[in-house]
Short mmCIF file of C-alpha atoms and ligand atoms in Angstrom, two decimals:
data_model
loop_
_atom_site.label_atom_id
_atom_site.label_comp_id
_atom_site.label_asym_id
_atom_site.label_seq_id
_atom_site.Cartn_x
_atom_site.Cartn_y
_atom_site.Cartn_z
CA UNK N 1 6.88 27.11 6.08
CA UNK N 2 3.52 25.64 6.84
CA UNK N 3 2.58 22.02 6.43
CA UNK N 4 -0.98 20.82 5.86
CA UNK N 5 -2.58 17.59 7.02
CA UNK N 6 -2.35 15.59 3.83
CA UNK N 7 -4.91 12.78 3.54
CA UNK N 8 -3.87 11.82 0.01
CA UNK N 9 -4.19 8.17 -0.99
CA UNK N 10 -0.83 8.36 -2.75
CA UNK N 11 1.70 9.73 -3.24
CA UNK N 12 1.13 10.42 0.40
CA UNK N 13 2.39 11.94 3.61
CA UNK N 14 5.92 11.00 4.75
CA UNK N 15 7.38 11.37 8.26
CA UNK N 16 8.60 14.92 8.89
CA UNK N 17 11.78 13.59 10.50
CA UNK N 18 12.61 11.78 7.28
CA UNK N 19 11.99 14.85 5.14
CA UNK N 20 14.09 17.02 7.44
CA UNK N 21 17.00 14.57 7.45
CA UNK N 22 16.87 14.28 3.67
CA UNK N 23 16.91 18.07 3.41
CA UNK N 24 19.95 18.28 5.68
CA UNK N 25 21.78 15.71 3.58
CA UNK N 26 20.76 17.19 0.24
CA UNK N 27 24.00 19.03 -0.59
CA UNK N 28 26.49 16.73 1.08
CA UNK N 29 25.58 13.18 2.03
CA UNK N 30 27.75 12.15 4.97
CA UNK N 31 30.89 13.87 3.77
CA UNK N 32 30.66 12.51 0.21
CA UNK N 33 30.41 16.08 -1.08
CA UNK N 34 27.36 15.26 -3.15
CA UNK N 35 23.67 14.49 -2.95
CA UNK N 36 22.49 10.87 -3.05
CA UNK N 37 20.81 11.93 -6.32
CA UNK N 38 24.19 12.59 -7.85
CA UNK N 39 26.17 9.54 -6.85
CA UNK N 40 26.98 6.38 -8.77
CA UNK N 41 24.83 3.43 -7.89
CA UNK N 42 28.05 1.39 -8.03
CA UNK N 43 29.80 3.55 -5.43
CA UNK N 44 30.71 2.25 -1.99
CA UNK N 45 28.62 4.89 -0.29
CA UNK N 46 25.50 3.95 -2.27
CA UNK N 47 26.14 0.27 -1.75
CA UNK N 48 25.90 0.90 1.99
CA UNK N 49 22.60 2.76 1.52
CA UNK N 50 20.88 0.00 -0.44
CA UNK N 51 22.31 -2.83 1.71
CA UNK N 52 21.19 -1.12 4.91
CA UNK N 53 17.75 -0.48 3.44
CA UNK N 54 17.41 -4.15 2.60
CA UNK N 55 18.60 -5.25 6.03
CA UNK N 56 16.24 -2.84 7.77
CA UNK N 57 13.14 -4.02 5.90
CA UNK N 58 14.22 -7.61 6.57
CA UNK N 59 14.45 -6.81 10.28
CA UNK N 60 11.13 -4.97 10.33
CA UNK N 61 9.16 -7.70 8.56
CA UNK N 62 11.21 -10.64 9.88
CA UNK N 63 11.72 -11.74 6.29
CA UNK N 64 13.06 -15.31 6.21
CA UNK N 65 16.42 -15.91 4.52
CA UNK N 66 14.89 -17.88 1.67
CA UNK N 67 13.03 -14.78 0.46
CA UNK N 68 14.63 -12.16 -1.79
CA UNK N 69 13.91 -8.46 -1.40
CA UNK N 70 13.94 -6.64 -4.73
CA UNK N 71 13.82 -2.89 -5.28
CA UNK N 72 12.18 -2.46 -8.68
CA UNK N 73 10.59 0.23 -10.85
CA UNK N 74 7.47 0.58 -12.96
CA UNK N 75 4.94 1.06 -10.19
CA UNK N 76 2.77 -1.59 -8.60
CA UNK N 77 1.02 -1.77 -11.97
CA UNK N 78 4.08 -3.27 -13.64
CA UNK N 79 3.86 -6.17 -11.20
CA UNK N 80 0.43 -6.94 -12.65
CA UNK N 81 2.38 -8.21 -15.69
CA UNK N 82 5.57 -9.43 -13.99
CA UNK N 83 3.62 -11.78 -11.72
CA UNK N 84 2.08 -13.83 -14.55
CA UNK N 85 5.20 -13.59 -16.75
CA UNK N 86 7.29 -15.12 -13.98
CA UNK N 87 4.82 -17.40 -12.22
CA UNK N 88 2.19 -18.60 -14.68
CA UNK N 89 3.85 -21.90 -15.56
CA UNK N 90 0.51 -23.70 -16.08
CA UNK N 91 -0.93 -20.53 -17.60
CA UNK N 92 -3.70 -20.51 -15.04
CA UNK N 93 -4.08 -18.34 -11.95
CA UNK N 94 -6.89 -17.38 -9.59
CA UNK N 95 -7.84 -13.81 -8.80
CA UNK N 96 -10.05 -12.46 -6.02
CA UNK N 97 -11.61 -9.22 -7.17
CA UNK N 98 -11.98 -6.77 -4.30
CA UNK N 99 -11.52 -3.50 -6.15
CA UNK N 100 -10.08 -1.74 -9.14
CA UNK N 101 -6.47 -2.68 -8.47
CA UNK N 102 -7.29 -6.38 -8.18
CA UNK N 103 -9.39 -6.09 -11.31
CA UNK N 104 -6.58 -4.45 -13.25
CA UNK N 105 -4.21 -7.23 -12.19
CA UNK N 106 -6.81 -9.81 -13.24
CA UNK N 107 -7.27 -8.17 -16.63
CA UNK N 108 -3.52 -7.97 -17.18
CA UNK N 109 -3.09 -11.67 -16.34
CA UNK N 110 -5.57 -12.53 -19.10
CA UNK N 111 -2.94 -11.43 -21.62
CA UNK N 112 -0.67 -14.27 -20.46
CA UNK N 113 -3.00 -17.13 -19.64
CA UNK N 114 -6.26 -18.06 -18.04
CA UNK N 115 -7.18 -15.83 -15.12
CA UNK N 116 -9.94 -17.39 -13.05
CA UNK N 117 -12.19 -15.10 -11.01
CA UNK N 118 -12.40 -16.93 -7.67
CA UNK N 119 -14.58 -14.43 -5.82
CA UNK N 120 -15.65 -10.82 -6.12
CA UNK N 121 -17.29 -8.06 -4.10
CA UNK N 122 -18.20 -6.00 -7.13
CA UNK N 123 -21.92 -6.66 -6.51
CA UNK N 124 -21.80 -4.18 -3.61
CA UNK N 125 -19.33 -1.63 -4.97
CA UNK N 126 -16.42 -3.50 -3.34
CA UNK N 127 -17.58 -2.45 0.12
CA UNK N 128 -16.63 -5.79 1.71
CA UNK N 129 -14.17 -8.68 1.49
CA UNK N 130 -15.74 -11.93 0.25
CA UNK N 131 -15.57 -15.04 2.41
CA UNK N 132 -12.41 -16.81 1.22
CA UNK N 133 -12.29 -19.61 3.76
CA UNK N 134 -13.47 -22.35 1.39
CA UNK N 135 -13.08 -21.24 -2.21
CA UNK N 136 -13.50 -23.57 -5.14
CA UNK N 137 -9.91 -23.72 -6.42
CA UNK N 138 -8.87 -25.57 -9.58
CA UNK N 139 -5.91 -27.84 -8.85
CA UNK N 140 -3.68 -26.46 -11.58
CA UNK N 141 -3.66 -22.82 -10.45
CA UNK N 142 -0.18 -21.35 -10.43
CA UNK N 143 -1.14 -18.94 -7.67
CA UNK N 144 -3.98 -17.14 -5.91
CA UNK N 145 -3.81 -13.37 -6.18
CA UNK N 146 -5.21 -10.79 -3.78
CA UNK N 147 -5.06 -7.06 -3.24
CA UNK N 148 -4.75 -7.07 0.54
CA UNK N 149 -5.81 -3.50 1.27
CA UNK N 150 -8.15 -1.86 -1.19
CA UNK N 151 -7.01 1.73 -1.37
CA UNK N 152 -10.02 3.08 -3.22
CA UNK N 153 -12.77 1.28 -1.29
CA UNK N 154 -11.19 1.11 2.17
CA UNK N 155 -11.40 -2.63 2.77
CA UNK N 156 -8.70 -4.94 4.13
CA UNK N 157 -8.41 -8.71 4.46
CA UNK N 158 -8.38 -9.46 8.21
CA UNK N 159 -7.69 -13.08 7.40
CA UNK N 160 -5.81 -14.33 4.38
CA UNK N 161 -7.72 -16.56 1.95
CA UNK N 162 -7.45 -20.28 2.42
CA UNK N 163 -5.44 -21.08 -0.71
CA UNK N 164 -5.48 -24.83 -0.01
CA UNK N 165 -1.79 -25.18 -0.66
CA UNK N 166 -1.61 -22.86 -3.64
CA UNK N 167 0.87 -20.04 -3.72
CA UNK N 168 -0.43 -16.70 -2.41
CA UNK N 169 0.52 -13.47 -4.21
CA UNK N 170 -0.44 -10.17 -2.57
CA UNK N 171 -0.42 -6.53 -3.60
CA UNK N 172 0.15 -4.71 -0.30
CA UNK N 173 0.80 -1.24 -1.76
CA UNK N 174 -1.52 0.59 0.62
CA UNK N 175 -0.89 -1.41 3.80
CA UNK N 176 2.86 -1.93 3.42
CA UNK N 177 4.60 -1.89 6.83
CA UNK N 178 1.40 -0.82 8.58
CA UNK N 179 1.34 -3.92 10.80
CA UNK N 180 3.31 -7.15 11.33
CA UNK N 181 3.01 -9.82 8.61
CA UNK N 182 3.92 -13.47 8.42
CA UNK N 183 5.94 -13.41 5.21
CA UNK N 184 6.13 -17.20 5.10
CA UNK N 185 2.43 -17.36 4.21
CA UNK N 186 3.10 -15.72 0.85
CA UNK N 187 4.92 -16.61 -2.33
CA UNK N 188 5.19 -12.97 -3.39
CA UNK N 189 4.41 -9.74 -1.54
CA UNK N 190 4.78 -6.55 -3.51
CA UNK N 191 3.90 -2.91 -3.15
CA UNK N 192 4.45 0.44 -4.75
CA UNK N 193 6.03 2.50 -1.98
CA UNK N 194 4.28 5.80 -2.62
CA UNK N 195 1.36 4.94 -0.37
CA UNK N 196 3.09 4.18 2.90
CA UNK N 197 6.84 3.88 2.51
CA UNK N 198 8.50 6.43 0.26
CA UNK N 199 8.50 8.43 -2.97
CA UNK N 200 6.84 7.11 -6.13
CA UNK N 201 9.19 5.24 -8.44
CA UNK N 202 10.11 2.31 -6.21
CA UNK N 203 8.30 -1.01 -5.97
CA UNK N 204 9.43 -3.54 -3.42
CA UNK N 205 8.87 -7.22 -4.19
CA UNK N 206 9.52 -9.88 -1.58
CA UNK N 207 9.73 -13.24 -3.33
CA UNK N 208 10.31 -16.79 -2.15
CA UNK N 209 13.62 -17.84 -3.67
CA UNK N 210 12.42 -21.06 -5.31
CA UNK N 211 9.98 -19.02 -7.42
CA UNK N 212 12.80 -17.07 -9.03
CA UNK N 213 14.14 -18.81 -12.13
CA UNK N 214 14.79 -18.61 -15.85
CA UNK N 215 11.61 -20.59 -16.42
CA UNK N 216 9.44 -17.63 -17.40
CA UNK N 217 6.90 -17.14 -20.17
CA UNK N 218 8.48 -16.91 -23.66
CA UNK N 219 9.11 -13.34 -24.67
CA UNK N 220 9.51 -12.02 -21.12
CA UNK N 221 11.88 -9.04 -21.35
CA UNK N 222 15.12 -9.28 -19.39
CA UNK N 223 14.07 -6.32 -17.24
CA UNK N 224 10.81 -8.03 -16.29
CA UNK N 225 12.41 -11.27 -15.07
CA UNK N 226 12.72 -11.44 -11.30
CA UNK N 227 15.90 -13.46 -11.75
CA UNK N 228 17.63 -10.57 -13.52
CA UNK N 229 17.18 -8.36 -10.49
CA UNK N 230 17.67 -11.07 -7.87
CA UNK N 231 21.02 -12.13 -9.37
CA UNK N 232 22.23 -8.54 -9.30
CA UNK N 233 20.91 -7.59 -5.83
CA UNK N 234 18.59 -4.99 -7.43
CA UNK N 235 21.56 -3.39 -9.23
CA UNK N 236 21.20 -4.93 -12.68
CA UNK N 237 20.68 -1.47 -14.10
CA UNK N 238 20.45 1.90 -12.37
CA UNK N 239 17.84 1.52 -9.65
CA UNK N 240 15.65 4.38 -8.39
CA UNK N 241 18.54 5.41 -6.14
CA UNK N 242 17.11 8.41 -4.38
CA UNK N 243 13.76 6.75 -3.75
CA UNK N 244 15.42 3.71 -2.19
CA UNK N 245 17.44 6.03 0.05
CA UNK N 246 14.23 7.68 1.34
CA UNK N 247 12.60 4.25 1.86
CA UNK N 248 15.66 3.34 3.93
CA UNK N 249 15.09 6.37 6.13
CA UNK N 250 11.44 5.40 6.61
CA UNK N 251 12.55 1.89 7.62
CA UNK N 252 14.85 3.41 10.26
CA UNK N 253 12.05 5.69 11.45
CA UNK N 254 9.85 2.62 11.95
CA UNK N 255 12.62 0.65 13.67
CA UNK N 256 13.36 3.51 16.05
CA UNK N 257 9.72 3.78 17.10
CA UNK N 258 9.55 0.08 17.93
CA UNK N 259 8.82 -1.62 14.63
CA UNK N 260 5.62 -2.94 13.13
CA UNK N 261 3.98 -3.92 16.45
CA UNK N 262 4.21 -0.32 17.56
CA UNK N 263 3.04 1.21 14.28
CA UNK N 264 0.09 -1.18 14.25
CA UNK N 265 -0.91 0.02 17.71
CA UNK N 266 -0.70 3.63 16.58
CA UNK N 267 -2.58 2.91 13.36
CA UNK N 268 -5.38 1.21 15.30
CA UNK N 269 -5.66 4.15 17.67
CA UNK N 270 -5.83 6.62 14.80
CA UNK N 271 -8.38 4.64 12.80
CA UNK N 272 -10.56 4.14 15.88
CA UNK N 273 -10.85 7.89 16.41
CA UNK N 274 -12.23 8.34 12.92
CA UNK N 275 -14.44 5.21 12.79
CA UNK N 276 -15.91 5.93 16.25
CA UNK N 277 -16.86 9.38 15.08
CA UNK N 278 -18.40 8.07 11.84
CA UNK N 279 -20.39 5.46 13.75
CA UNK N 280 -22.19 8.06 15.86
CA UNK N 281 -22.41 10.89 13.33
CA UNK N 282 -25.80 11.80 11.88
CA UNK N 283 -24.23 13.42 8.86
CA UNK N 284 -21.21 11.28 7.90
CA UNK N 285 -21.30 7.55 7.30
CA UNK N 286 -18.55 5.06 6.59
CA UNK N 287 -19.14 3.02 3.44
CA UNK N 288 -17.44 -0.26 4.38
CA UNK N 289 -18.66 -3.37 6.19
CA UNK N 290 -17.28 -2.77 9.73
CA UNK N 291 -15.51 -6.16 9.91
CA UNK N 292 -13.53 -5.37 6.75
CA UNK N 293 -12.50 -1.80 7.52
CA UNK N 294 -9.01 -0.71 6.50
CA UNK N 295 -6.72 0.98 9.00
CA UNK N 296 -5.24 3.03 6.17
CA UNK N 297 -8.01 4.29 3.86
CA UNK N 298 -11.30 5.48 5.33
CA UNK N 299 -14.03 6.36 2.83
CA UNK N 300 -17.16 8.17 4.02
CA UNK N 301 -20.14 10.05 2.61
CA UNK N 302 -22.87 12.42 3.71
CA UNK N 303 -25.31 10.99 1.20
CA UNK N 304 -25.57 14.38 -0.51
CA UNK N 305 -23.14 15.25 -3.31
CA UNK N 306 -23.35 19.00 -2.78
CA UNK N 307 -22.73 18.64 0.93
CA UNK N 308 -19.76 16.33 0.19
CA UNK N 309 -18.29 18.95 -2.13
CA UNK N 310 -18.86 21.70 0.44
CA UNK N 311 -17.14 19.62 3.10
CA UNK N 312 -14.13 18.85 0.90
CA UNK N 313 -13.75 22.54 -0.03
CA UNK N 314 -14.04 23.84 3.54
CA UNK N 315 -11.76 21.12 4.91
CA UNK N 316 -9.16 22.03 2.34
CA UNK N 317 -9.32 25.70 3.33
CA UNK N 318 -8.84 24.65 6.96
CA UNK N 319 -5.66 22.71 6.08
CA UNK N 320 -7.06 19.17 5.70
CA UNK N 321 -6.27 18.40 2.08
CA UNK N 322 -6.89 15.63 -0.45
CA UNK N 323 -10.07 14.36 1.22
CA UNK N 324 -12.03 13.96 -1.99
CA UNK N 325 -13.00 10.33 -2.61
CA UNK N 326 -11.77 8.41 -5.63
CA UNK N 327 -13.55 9.45 -8.81
CA UNK N 328 -15.15 6.02 -9.08
CA UNK N 329 -16.71 6.17 -5.60
CA UNK N 330 -17.38 9.84 -4.85
CA UNK N 331 -17.77 11.17 -1.32
CA UNK N 332 -14.68 11.49 0.83
CA UNK N 333 -11.70 9.36 1.73
CA UNK N 334 -9.19 10.01 4.47
CA UNK N 335 -5.98 8.08 3.96
CA UNK N 336 -4.32 7.86 7.35
CA UNK N 337 -1.07 6.11 6.56
CA UNK N 338 1.79 5.47 9.00
CA UNK N 339 3.13 9.01 8.75
CA UNK N 340 -0.19 10.75 9.50
CA UNK N 341 0.12 11.87 13.12
CA UNK N 342 -2.67 11.05 15.57
CA UNK N 343 -3.12 14.79 16.04
CA UNK N 344 -4.02 15.08 12.34
CA UNK N 345 -6.88 12.61 12.76
CA UNK N 346 -8.06 14.22 16.01
CA UNK N 347 -8.14 17.63 14.37
CA UNK N 348 -9.94 16.27 11.32
CA UNK N 349 -12.64 14.75 13.54
CA UNK N 350 -12.98 18.03 15.46
CA UNK N 351 -13.41 19.80 12.13
CA UNK N 352 -16.02 17.26 11.00
CA UNK N 353 -17.97 17.81 14.24
CA UNK N 354 -17.97 21.56 13.68
CA UNK N 355 -19.04 21.09 10.09
CA UNK N 356 -21.86 18.81 11.15
CA UNK N 357 -23.13 21.31 13.70
CA UNK N 358 -22.85 24.25 11.34
CA UNK N 359 -24.74 22.41 8.59
CA UNK N 360 -27.36 20.76 10.76
CA UNK N 361 -30.35 22.29 8.97
CA UNK N 362 -29.23 20.36 5.91
CA UNK N 363 -28.99 17.13 7.88
CA UNK N 364 -32.36 15.90 6.64
CA UNK N 365 -30.97 15.75 3.10
CA UNK N 366 -29.53 12.45 4.26
CA UNK N 367 -33.04 11.00 4.24
C1 LIG L 1 -1.80 2.76 -5.95
C2 LIG L 1 -1.98 1.32 -6.06
C3 LIG L 1 -1.56 0.61 -7.20
C4 LIG L 1 -0.95 1.28 -8.40
O1 LIG L 1 0.29 1.76 -8.12
P1 LIG L 1 1.22 2.39 -9.26
O2 LIG L 1 2.54 2.47 -8.56
O3 LIG L 1 0.64 3.72 -9.62
O4 LIG L 1 1.24 1.47 -10.41
C5 LIG L 1 -1.73 -0.75 -7.20
N1 LIG L 1 -2.27 -1.40 -6.18
C6 LIG L 1 -2.69 -0.74 -5.07
C7 LIG L 1 -3.30 -1.51 -3.94
C8 LIG L 1 -2.56 0.63 -4.97
O5 LIG L 1 -2.98 1.28 -3.88
#
């Protein structure tokens, strides 16, 4: 068996300990005589799995009691519709456009009401986070929506927008559990887990209880009402059982290492290694305004498409895979989520140094 360093933006690397434990439990989960994949979601043994998972994420994020934790399906993209269906009482919401995922959510909301573009960084290919300290906010907004970490462009809000009393809704798919958060600042936090928490197929939504009601837009399907899932503790229908079980293991992995304070420290160390290298390199440059840099997704370019392609190909051969940038941006992107070991980043940087030296004659292509 040989494992690569997987820099995929998602689905992405998971902790080896978690994968090993899951493998050990594959045929017989704790004496049940079956895999978690094979058991009833109504069984006692599964009930313990999902309850523990919920308690562990509550502990990790210090989620207040008046917030519900829902394990849902449909990807983060389904939340782009569920948010307005459940929250757009005045049929008006504000969106801050910091990348493609925010834009998709904004476009989806337009199906259900008026989506107001409050700010955007599209003028500079989403390479920065707009100043959101004093936005012009209509009084009747139902909520202000952000994508907190922009997976494709590598930007992250270092400060939340000043919503002037309006509800804040955040897509945290690609920074989920990467650092401590103050849940009480949000109305809804949601994320697809396949970036930083578990296998694709699970979306976690953390919702302030008073926002969960039967007062939803007409025509909202039962399955897309938060209340349906909240009333049934995420067991209204068959949930993504196996995925939730793996998420639960990742929560325990994080708790055992010291929680979100500790993972933040590690994530900062890892990101610094890569950003410090990019800042002094003559060949590779980061593409993001330094103050807005993500700890999770690090895009960079050489300025020469052929050289980018050569780098991606040679890196892949050397065991550093999925470094190609998103098709809309080009260049490279290293996603260095929680489960990417520091050693993986150190080795990547060593490889980049070697590549730079070996390709020095081409350095002037950078202009
Ligand atoms: C990946 C991603 C999505 C889309 O997730 P799906 O689960 O594929 O729908 C949405 N938002 C962000 C920030 C993402 O990184």
